[in-house]
């Protein structure tokens, strides 16, 4: 939503005093705040504030954004039980499903996907292919295997990434 210009760090979000309905389904926050900044939405982990941004952004852009961060696909380490996670199809997602997806309850993800997504923000918006081993050498010290960082693409601008890191701090 920040990258699309819908919201900024200091934008004010009405978090409805902790209870908001999407259709007939209530969404709750642990904190009963009314008007808070987007930075506070992150600080207080506001389901309502996050859901409102996803609904403004729309299903296609929200799900595409999650995919850009690596959700919905295996990270590529080829380790046992590596999972793709699950994202809903944006063409048939219901508003309440989009809302719950925005704060992580309407999707599944691995810990590795979460770490990789946070790394995008810490890396100035650039998504990298995660890896566990950079090189393997035999007993004589000869290189048997080597790999390094590989860029997968710029997910968000360096400005949006820096703003997100400031908000999380």
PDB file of N, CA and C in Angstrom, residues 50-127:
ATOM      1  N   UNK A  50      -4.515  -2.901   8.976  1.00  0.00           N
ATOM      2  CA  UNK A  50      -3.924  -3.646   7.869  1.00  0.00           C
ATOM      3  C   UNK A  50      -4.997  -4.064   6.871  1.00  0.00           C
ATOM      4  N   UNK A  51      -6.122  -4.539   7.364  1.00  0.00           N
ATOM      5  CA  UNK A  51      -7.219  -4.961   6.482  1.00  0.00           C
ATOM      6  C   UNK A  51      -7.727  -3.803   5.639  1.00  0.00           C
ATOM      7  N   UNK A  52      -7.834  -2.636   6.240  1.00  0.00           N
ATOM      8  CA  UNK A  52      -8.315  -1.471   5.482  1.00  0.00           C
ATOM      9  C   UNK A  52      -7.390  -1.147   4.314  1.00  0.00           C
ATOM     10  N   UNK A  53      -6.083  -1.301   4.522  1.00  0.00           N
ATOM     11  CA  UNK A  53      -5.136  -1.011   3.440  1.00  0.00           C
ATOM     12  C   UNK A  53      -5.264  -2.044   2.320  1.00  0.00           C
ATOM     13  N   UNK A  54      -5.427  -3.313   2.673  1.00  0.00           N
ATOM     14  CA  UNK A  54      -5.580  -4.360   1.655  1.00  0.00           C
ATOM     15  C   UNK A  54      -6.853  -4.148   0.846  1.00  0.00           C
ATOM     16  N   UNK A  55      -7.928  -3.772   1.511  1.00  0.00           N
ATOM     17  CA  UNK A  55      -9.187  -3.547   0.797  1.00  0.00           C
ATOM     18  C   UNK A  55      -9.083  -2.339  -0.129  1.00  0.00           C
ATOM     19  N   UNK A  56      -8.338  -1.299   0.292  1.00  0.00           N
ATOM     20  CA  UNK A  56      -8.105  -0.146  -0.593  1.00  0.00           C
ATOM     21  C   UNK A  56      -7.242  -0.544  -1.788  1.00  0.00           C
ATOM     22  N   UNK A  57      -6.234  -1.346  -1.532  1.00  0.00           N
ATOM     23  CA  UNK A  57      -5.303  -1.768  -2.572  1.00  0.00           C
ATOM     24  C   UNK A  57      -5.976  -2.703  -3.575  1.00  0.00           C
ATOM     25  N   UNK A  58      -6.852  -3.574  -3.072  1.00  0.00           N
ATOM     26  CA  UNK A  58      -7.558  -4.522  -3.932  1.00  0.00           C
ATOM     27  C   UNK A  58      -6.914  -5.891  -3.918  1.00  0.00           C
ATOM     28  N   UNK A  59      -7.710  -6.878  -4.310  1.00  0.00           N
ATOM     29  CA  UNK A  59      -7.275  -8.280  -4.246  1.00  0.00           C
ATOM     30  C   UNK A  59      -6.086  -8.564  -5.152  1.00  0.00           C
ATOM     31  N   UNK A  60      -6.158  -8.133  -6.403  1.00  0.00           N
ATOM     32  CA  UNK A  60      -5.070  -8.423  -7.352  1.00  0.00           C
ATOM     33  C   UNK A  60      -3.737  -7.880  -6.842  1.00  0.00           C
ATOM     34  N   UNK A  61      -3.706  -6.622  -6.477  1.00  0.00           N
ATOM     35  CA  UNK A  61      -2.459  -5.997  -6.046  1.00  0.00           C
ATOM     36  C   UNK A  61      -1.962  -6.568  -4.718  1.00  0.00           C
ATOM     37  N   UNK A  62      -2.867  -6.873  -3.800  1.00  0.00           N
ATOM     38  CA  UNK A  62      -2.461  -7.426  -2.508  1.00  0.00           C
ATOM     39  C   UNK A  62      -1.838  -8.803  -2.684  1.00  0.00           C
ATOM     40  N   UNK A  63      -2.514  -9.676  -3.403  1.00  0.00           N
ATOM     41  CA  UNK A  63      -1.999 -11.034  -3.599  1.00  0.00           C
ATOM     42  C   UNK A  63      -0.724 -11.001  -4.445  1.00  0.00           C
ATOM     43  N   UNK A  64      -0.702 -10.177  -5.475  1.00  0.00           N
ATOM     44  CA  UNK A  64       0.516 -10.033  -6.292  1.00  0.00           C
ATOM     45  C   UNK A  64       1.681  -9.541  -5.438  1.00  0.00           C
ATOM     46  N   UNK A  65       1.411  -8.588  -4.548  1.00  0.00           N
ATOM     47  CA  UNK A  65       2.446  -8.091  -3.655  1.00  0.00           C
ATOM     48  C   UNK A  65       2.989  -9.177  -2.741  1.00  0.00           C
ATOM     49  N   UNK A  66       2.109  -9.999  -2.208  1.00  0.00           N
ATOM     50  CA  UNK A  66       2.551 -11.111  -1.359  1.00  0.00           C
ATOM     51  C   UNK A  66       3.401 -12.096  -2.164  1.00  0.00           C
ATOM     52  N   UNK A  67       2.982 -12.369  -3.387  1.00  0.00           N
ATOM     53  CA  UNK A  67       3.776 -13.256  -4.261  1.00  0.00           C
ATOM     54  C   UNK A  67       5.146 -12.648  -4.557  1.00  0.00           C
ATOM     55  N   UNK A  68       5.179 -11.340  -4.793  1.00  0.00           N
ATOM     56  CA  UNK A  68       6.453 -10.664  -5.057  1.00  0.00           C
ATOM     57  C   UNK A  68       7.426 -10.830  -3.894  1.00  0.00           C
ATOM     58  N   UNK A  69       6.898 -10.872  -2.674  1.00  0.00           N
ATOM     59  CA  UNK A  69       7.738 -11.064  -1.491  1.00  0.00           C
ATOM     60  C   UNK A  69       8.115 -12.534  -1.282  1.00  0.00           C
ATOM     61  N   UNK A  70       7.567 -13.435  -2.099  1.00  0.00           N
ATOM     62  CA  UNK A  70       7.942 -14.845  -2.027  1.00  0.00           C
ATOM     63  C   UNK A  70       6.919 -15.752  -1.384  1.00  0.00           C
ATOM     64  N   UNK A  71       5.793 -15.214  -0.979  1.00  0.00           N
ATOM     65  CA  UNK A  71       4.753 -16.071  -0.406  1.00  0.00           C
ATOM     66  C   UNK A  71       4.043 -16.825  -1.536  1.00  0.00           C
ATOM     67  N   UNK A  72       3.632 -18.051  -1.239  1.00  0.00           N
ATOM     68  CA  UNK A  72       2.928 -18.858  -2.235  1.00  0.00           C
ATOM     69  C   UNK A  72       3.847 -19.699  -3.100  1.00  0.00           C
ATOM     70  N   UNK A  73       5.147 -19.658  -2.832  1.00  0.00           N
ATOM     71  CA  UNK A  73       6.100 -20.496  -3.568  1.00  0.00           C
ATOM     72  C   UNK A  73       7.224 -20.903  -2.625  1.00  0.00           C
ATOM     73  N   UNK A  74       7.786 -22.072  -2.857  1.00  0.00           N
ATOM     74  CA  UNK A  74       8.910 -22.535  -2.042  1.00  0.00           C
ATOM     75  C   UNK A  74      10.092 -21.589  -2.241  1.00  0.00           C
ATOM     76  N   UNK A  75      10.900 -21.411  -1.206  1.00  0.00           N
ATOM     77  CA  UNK A  75      12.044 -20.502  -1.317  1.00  0.00           C
ATOM     78  C   UNK A  75      13.170 -21.086  -2.150  1.00  0.00           C
ATOM     79  N   UNK A  76      13.153 -22.389  -2.371  1.00  0.00           N
ATOM     80  CA  UNK A  76      14.120 -22.996  -3.279  1.00  0.00           C
ATOM     81  C   UNK A  76      15.327 -23.635  -2.627  1.00  0.00           C
ATOM     82  N   UNK A  77      15.258 -23.920  -1.339  1.00  0.00           N
ATOM     83  CA  UNK A  77      16.389 -24.566  -0.673  1.00  0.00           C
ATOM     84  C   UNK A  77      16.421 -26.075  -0.892  1.00  0.00           C
ATOM     85  N   UNK A  78      15.320 -26.622  -1.363  1.00  0.00           N
ATOM     86  CA  UNK A  78      15.216 -28.065  -1.614  1.00  0.00           C
ATOM     87  C   UNK A  78      15.528 -28.875  -0.362  1.00  0.00           C
ATOM     88  N   UNK A  79      14.945 -28.451   0.740  1.00  0.00           N
ATOM     89  CA  UNK A  79      15.096 -29.183   1.991  1.00  0.00           C
ATOM     90  C   UNK A  79      13.806 -29.964   2.236  1.00  0.00           C
ATOM     91  N   UNK A  80      13.885 -31.045   3.013  1.00  0.00           N
ATOM     92  CA  UNK A  80      12.675 -31.835   3.266  1.00  0.00           C
ATOM     93  C   UNK A  80      11.555 -30.969   3.857  1.00  0.00           C
ATOM     94  N   UNK A  81      10.373 -31.219   3.419  1.00  0.00           N
ATOM     95  CA  UNK A  81       9.154 -30.552   3.901  1.00  0.00           C
ATOM     96  C   UNK A  81       9.081 -29.071   3.545  1.00  0.00           C
ATOM     97  N   UNK A  82       9.900 -28.615   2.609  1.00  0.00           N
ATOM     98  CA  UNK A  82       9.774 -27.224   2.179  1.00  0.00           C
ATOM     99  C   UNK A  82       8.413 -27.054   1.519  1.00  0.00           C
ATOM    100  N   UNK A  83       7.718 -26.004   1.889  1.00  0.00           N
ATOM    101  CA  UNK A  83       6.351 -25.812   1.429  1.00  0.00           C
ATOM    102  C   UNK A  83       6.200 -24.538   0.612  1.00  0.00           C
ATOM    103  N   UNK A  84       5.205 -24.546  -0.242  1.00  0.00           N
ATOM    104  CA  UNK A  84       4.875 -23.338  -0.995  1.00  0.00           C
ATOM    105  C   UNK A  84       4.093 -22.350  -0.146  1.00  0.00           C
ATOM    106  N   UNK A  85       3.388 -22.842   0.844  1.00  0.00           N
ATOM    107  CA  UNK A  85       2.420 -22.005   1.535  1.00  0.00           C
ATOM    108  C   UNK A  85       1.203 -21.858   0.631  1.00  0.00           C
ATOM    109  N   UNK A  86       0.219 -21.104   1.109  1.00  0.00           N
ATOM    110  CA  UNK A  86      -1.018 -20.984   0.332  1.00  0.00           C
ATOM    111  C   UNK A  86      -1.499 -19.548   0.337  1.00  0.00           C
ATOM    112  N   UNK A  87      -1.803 -19.077  -0.857  1.00  0.00           N
ATOM    113  CA  UNK A  87      -2.452 -17.783  -1.039  1.00  0.00           C
ATOM    114  C   UNK A  87      -3.745 -18.014  -1.804  1.00  0.00           C
ATOM    115  N   UNK A  88      -4.729 -17.219  -1.509  1.00  0.00           N
ATOM    116  CA  UNK A  88      -6.004 -17.341  -2.212  1.00  0.00           C
ATOM    117  C   UNK A  88      -5.905 -16.770  -3.626  1.00  0.00           C
ATOM    118  N   UNK A  89      -6.800 -17.231  -4.468  1.00  0.00           N
ATOM    119  CA  UNK A  89      -6.895 -16.748  -5.836  1.00  0.00           C
ATOM    120  C   UNK A  89      -7.559 -15.376  -5.813  1.00  0.00           C
ATOM    121  N   UNK A  90      -6.889 -14.338  -6.305  1.00  0.00           N
ATOM    122  CA  UNK A  90      -7.456 -12.993  -6.215  1.00  0.00           C
ATOM    123  C   UNK A  90      -8.742 -12.802  -7.023  1.00  0.00           C
ATOM    124  N   UNK A  91      -8.969 -13.628  -8.020  1.00  0.00           N
ATOM    125  CA  UNK A  91     -10.172 -13.444  -8.838  1.00  0.00           C
ATOM    126  C   UNK A  91     -11.438 -13.940  -8.141  1.00  0.00           C
ATOM    127  N   UNK A  92     -11.280 -14.746  -7.113  1.00  0.00           N
ATOM    128  CA  UNK A  92     -12.470 -15.263  -6.411  1.00  0.00           C
ATOM    129  C   UNK A  92     -12.450 -14.992  -4.909  1.00  0.00           C
ATOM    130  N   UNK A  93     -11.461 -14.255  -4.437  1.00  0.00           N
ATOM    131  CA  UNK A  93     -11.348 -13.988  -3.002  1.00  0.00           C
ATOM    132  C   UNK A  93     -12.499 -13.079  -2.546  1.00  0.00           C
ATOM    133  N   UNK A  94     -13.054 -13.403  -1.403  1.00  0.00           N
ATOM    134  CA  UNK A  94     -14.117 -12.581  -0.810  1.00  0.00           C
ATOM    135  C   UNK A  94     -13.472 -11.461   0.009  1.00  0.00           C
ATOM    136  N   UNK A  95     -14.172 -10.362   0.208  1.00  0.00           N
ATOM    137  CA  UNK A  95     -13.594  -9.257   0.992  1.00  0.00           C
ATOM    138  C   UNK A  95     -13.080  -9.678   2.372  1.00  0.00           C
ATOM    139  N   UNK A  96     -13.806 -10.516   3.084  1.00  0.00           N
ATOM    140  CA  UNK A  96     -13.342 -10.939   4.406  1.00  0.00           C
ATOM    141  C   UNK A  96     -12.081 -11.781   4.286  1.00  0.00           C
ATOM    142  N   UNK A  97     -11.960 -12.578   3.231  1.00  0.00           N
ATOM    143  CA  UNK A  97     -10.753 -13.384   3.026  1.00  0.00           C
ATOM    144  C   UNK A  97      -9.552 -12.497   2.696  1.00  0.00           C
ATOM    145  N   UNK A  98      -9.792 -11.448   1.924  1.00  0.00           N
ATOM    146  CA  UNK A  98      -8.721 -10.495   1.631  1.00  0.00           C
ATOM    147  C   UNK A  98      -8.285  -9.796   2.913  1.00  0.00           C
ATOM    148  N   UNK A  99      -9.254  -9.415   3.727  1.00  0.00           N
ATOM    149  CA  UNK A  99      -8.942  -8.756   5.002  1.00  0.00           C
ATOM    150  C   UNK A  99      -8.099  -9.665   5.893  1.00  0.00           C
ATOM    151  N   UNK A 100      -8.505 -10.918   6.068  1.00  0.00           N
ATOM    152  CA  UNK A 100      -7.758 -11.822   6.950  1.00  0.00           C
ATOM    153  C   UNK A 100      -6.399 -12.190   6.352  1.00  0.00           C
ATOM    154  N   UNK A 101      -6.316 -12.249   5.029  1.00  0.00           N
ATOM    155  CA  UNK A 101      -5.028 -12.510   4.384  1.00  0.00           C
ATOM    156  C   UNK A 101      -4.059 -11.383   4.679  1.00  0.00           C
ATOM    157  N   UNK A 102      -4.550 -10.154   4.738  1.00  0.00           N
ATOM    158  CA  UNK A 102      -3.670  -8.992   4.946  1.00  0.00           C
ATOM    159  C   UNK A 102      -2.917  -9.069   6.271  1.00  0.00           C
ATOM    160  N   UNK A 103      -3.485  -9.716   7.259  1.00  0.00           N
ATOM    161  CA  UNK A 103      -2.773  -9.835   8.541  1.00  0.00           C
ATOM    162  C   UNK A 103      -2.372 -11.269   8.851  1.00  0.00           C
ATOM    163  N   UNK A 104      -2.351 -12.102   7.803  1.00  0.00           N
ATOM    164  CA  UNK A 104      -1.725 -13.415   7.918  1.00  0.00           C
ATOM    165  C   UNK A 104      -2.605 -14.571   8.308  1.00  0.00           C
ATOM    166  N   UNK A 105      -3.888 -14.348   8.558  1.00  0.00           N
ATOM    167  CA  UNK A 105      -4.752 -15.453   8.953  1.00  0.00           C
ATOM    168  C   UNK A 105      -5.446 -16.113   7.773  1.00  0.00           C
ATOM    169  N   UNK A 106      -5.426 -15.497   6.612  1.00  0.00           N
ATOM    170  CA  UNK A 106      -6.083 -16.058   5.436  1.00  0.00           C
ATOM    171  C   UNK A 106      -5.099 -16.677   4.469  1.00  0.00           C
ATOM    172  N   UNK A 107      -3.918 -17.020   4.954  1.00  0.00           N
ATOM    173  CA  UNK A 107      -2.870 -17.599   4.121  1.00  0.00           C
ATOM    174  C   UNK A 107      -1.999 -18.496   4.987  1.00  0.00           C
ATOM    175  N   UNK A 108      -1.129 -19.268   4.359  1.00  0.00           N
ATOM    176  CA  UNK A 108      -0.137 -20.030   5.110  1.00  0.00           C
ATOM    177  C   UNK A 108       1.243 -19.685   4.565  1.00  0.00           C
ATOM    178  N   UNK A 109       2.233 -19.764   5.436  1.00  0.00           N
ATOM    179  CA  UNK A 109       3.604 -19.459   5.050  1.00  0.00           C
ATOM    180  C   UNK A 109       4.551 -20.190   5.985  1.00  0.00           C
ATOM    181  N   UNK A 110       5.735 -20.480   5.478  1.00  0.00           N
ATOM    182  CA  UNK A 110       6.763 -21.108   6.308  1.00  0.00           C
ATOM    183  C   UNK A 110       7.582 -20.026   7.006  1.00  0.00           C
ATOM    184  N   UNK A 111       8.279 -20.428   8.042  1.00  0.00           N
ATOM    185  CA  UNK A 111       9.169 -19.514   8.745  1.00  0.00           C
ATOM    186  C   UNK A 111      10.240 -18.978   7.791  1.00  0.00           C
ATOM    187  N   UNK A 112      10.699 -19.825   6.894  1.00  0.00           N
ATOM    188  CA  UNK A 112      11.704 -19.411   5.913  1.00  0.00           C
ATOM    189  C   UNK A 112      11.157 -18.351   4.958  1.00  0.00           C
ATOM    190  N   UNK A 113       9.899 -18.477   4.566  1.00  0.00           N
ATOM    191  CA  UNK A 113       9.280 -17.456   3.717  1.00  0.00           C
ATOM    192  C   UNK A 113       9.171 -16.135   4.465  1.00  0.00           C
ATOM    193  N   UNK A 114       8.798 -16.196   5.732  1.00  0.00           N
ATOM    194  CA  UNK A 114       8.711 -14.972   6.538  1.00  0.00           C
ATOM    195  C   UNK A 114      10.080 -14.305   6.664  1.00  0.00           C
ATOM    196  N   UNK A 115      11.102 -15.097   6.966  1.00  0.00           N
ATOM    197  CA  UNK A 115      12.454 -14.540   7.091  1.00  0.00           C
ATOM    198  C   UNK A 115      12.910 -13.934   5.767  1.00  0.00           C
ATOM    199  N   UNK A 116      12.622 -14.600   4.680  1.00  0.00           N
ATOM    200  CA  UNK A 116      13.003 -14.106   3.358  1.00  0.00           C
ATOM    201  C   UNK A 116      12.282 -12.797   3.032  1.00  0.00           C
ATOM    202  N   UNK A 117      11.009 -12.704   3.412  1.00  0.00           N
ATOM    203  CA  UNK A 117      10.243 -11.477   3.166  1.00  0.00           C
ATOM    204  C   UNK A 117      10.779 -10.317   3.999  1.00  0.00           C
ATOM    205  N   UNK A 118      11.110 -10.561   5.262  1.00  0.00           N
ATOM    206  CA  UNK A 118      11.718  -9.505   6.086  1.00  0.00           C
ATOM    207  C   UNK A 118      13.056  -9.078   5.505  1.00  0.00           C
ATOM    208  N   UNK A 119      13.806 -10.036   4.974  1.00  0.00           N
ATOM    209  CA  UNK A 119      15.107  -9.715   4.386  1.00  0.00           C
ATOM    210  C   UNK A 119      14.966  -8.772   3.199  1.00  0.00           C
ATOM    211  N   UNK A 120      13.860  -8.884   2.455  1.00  0.00           N
ATOM    212  CA  UNK A 120      13.620  -7.956   1.338  1.00  0.00           C
ATOM    213  C   UNK A 120      13.647  -6.521   1.858  1.00  0.00           C
ATOM    214  N   UNK A 121      12.980  -6.282   2.963  1.00  0.00           N
ATOM    215  CA  UNK A 121      12.926  -4.929   3.521  1.00  0.00           C
ATOM    216  C   UNK A 121      14.304  -4.484   3.993  1.00  0.00           C
ATOM    217  N   UNK A 122      15.026  -5.372   4.657  1.00  0.00           N
ATOM    218  CA  UNK A 122      16.356  -5.041   5.139  1.00  0.00           C
ATOM    219  C   UNK A 122      17.381  -4.892   4.029  1.00  0.00           C
ATOM    220  N   UNK A 123      17.041  -5.394   2.850  1.00  0.00           N
ATOM    221  CA  UNK A 123      17.952  -5.334   1.706  1.00  0.00           C
ATOM    222  C   UNK A 123      17.521  -4.269   0.704  1.00  0.00           C
ATOM    223  N   UNK A 124      16.865  -3.233   1.209  1.00  0.00           N
ATOM    224  CA  UNK A 124      16.491  -2.116   0.347  1.00  0.00           C
ATOM    225  C   UNK A 124      15.431  -2.440  -0.684  1.00  0.00           C
ATOM    226  N   UNK A 125      14.614  -3.457  -0.410  1.00  0.00           N
ATOM    227  CA  UNK A 125      13.533  -3.815  -1.325  1.00  0.00           C
ATOM    228  C   UNK A 125      13.891  -4.883  -2.332  1.00  0.00           C
ATOM    229  N   UNK A 126      15.150  -5.334  -2.345  1.00  0.00           N
ATOM    230  CA  UNK A 126      15.603  -6.353  -3.291  1.00  0.00           C
ATOM    231  C   UNK A 126      15.407  -7.749  -2.699  1.00  0.00           C
ATOM    232  N   UNK A 127      14.720  -8.596  -3.443  1.00  0.00           N
ATOM    233  CA  UNK A 127      14.528  -9.988  -3.019  1.00  0.00           C
ATOM    234  C   UNK A 127      15.703 -10.820  -3.519  1.00  0.00           C
TER     235      UNK A 127
END
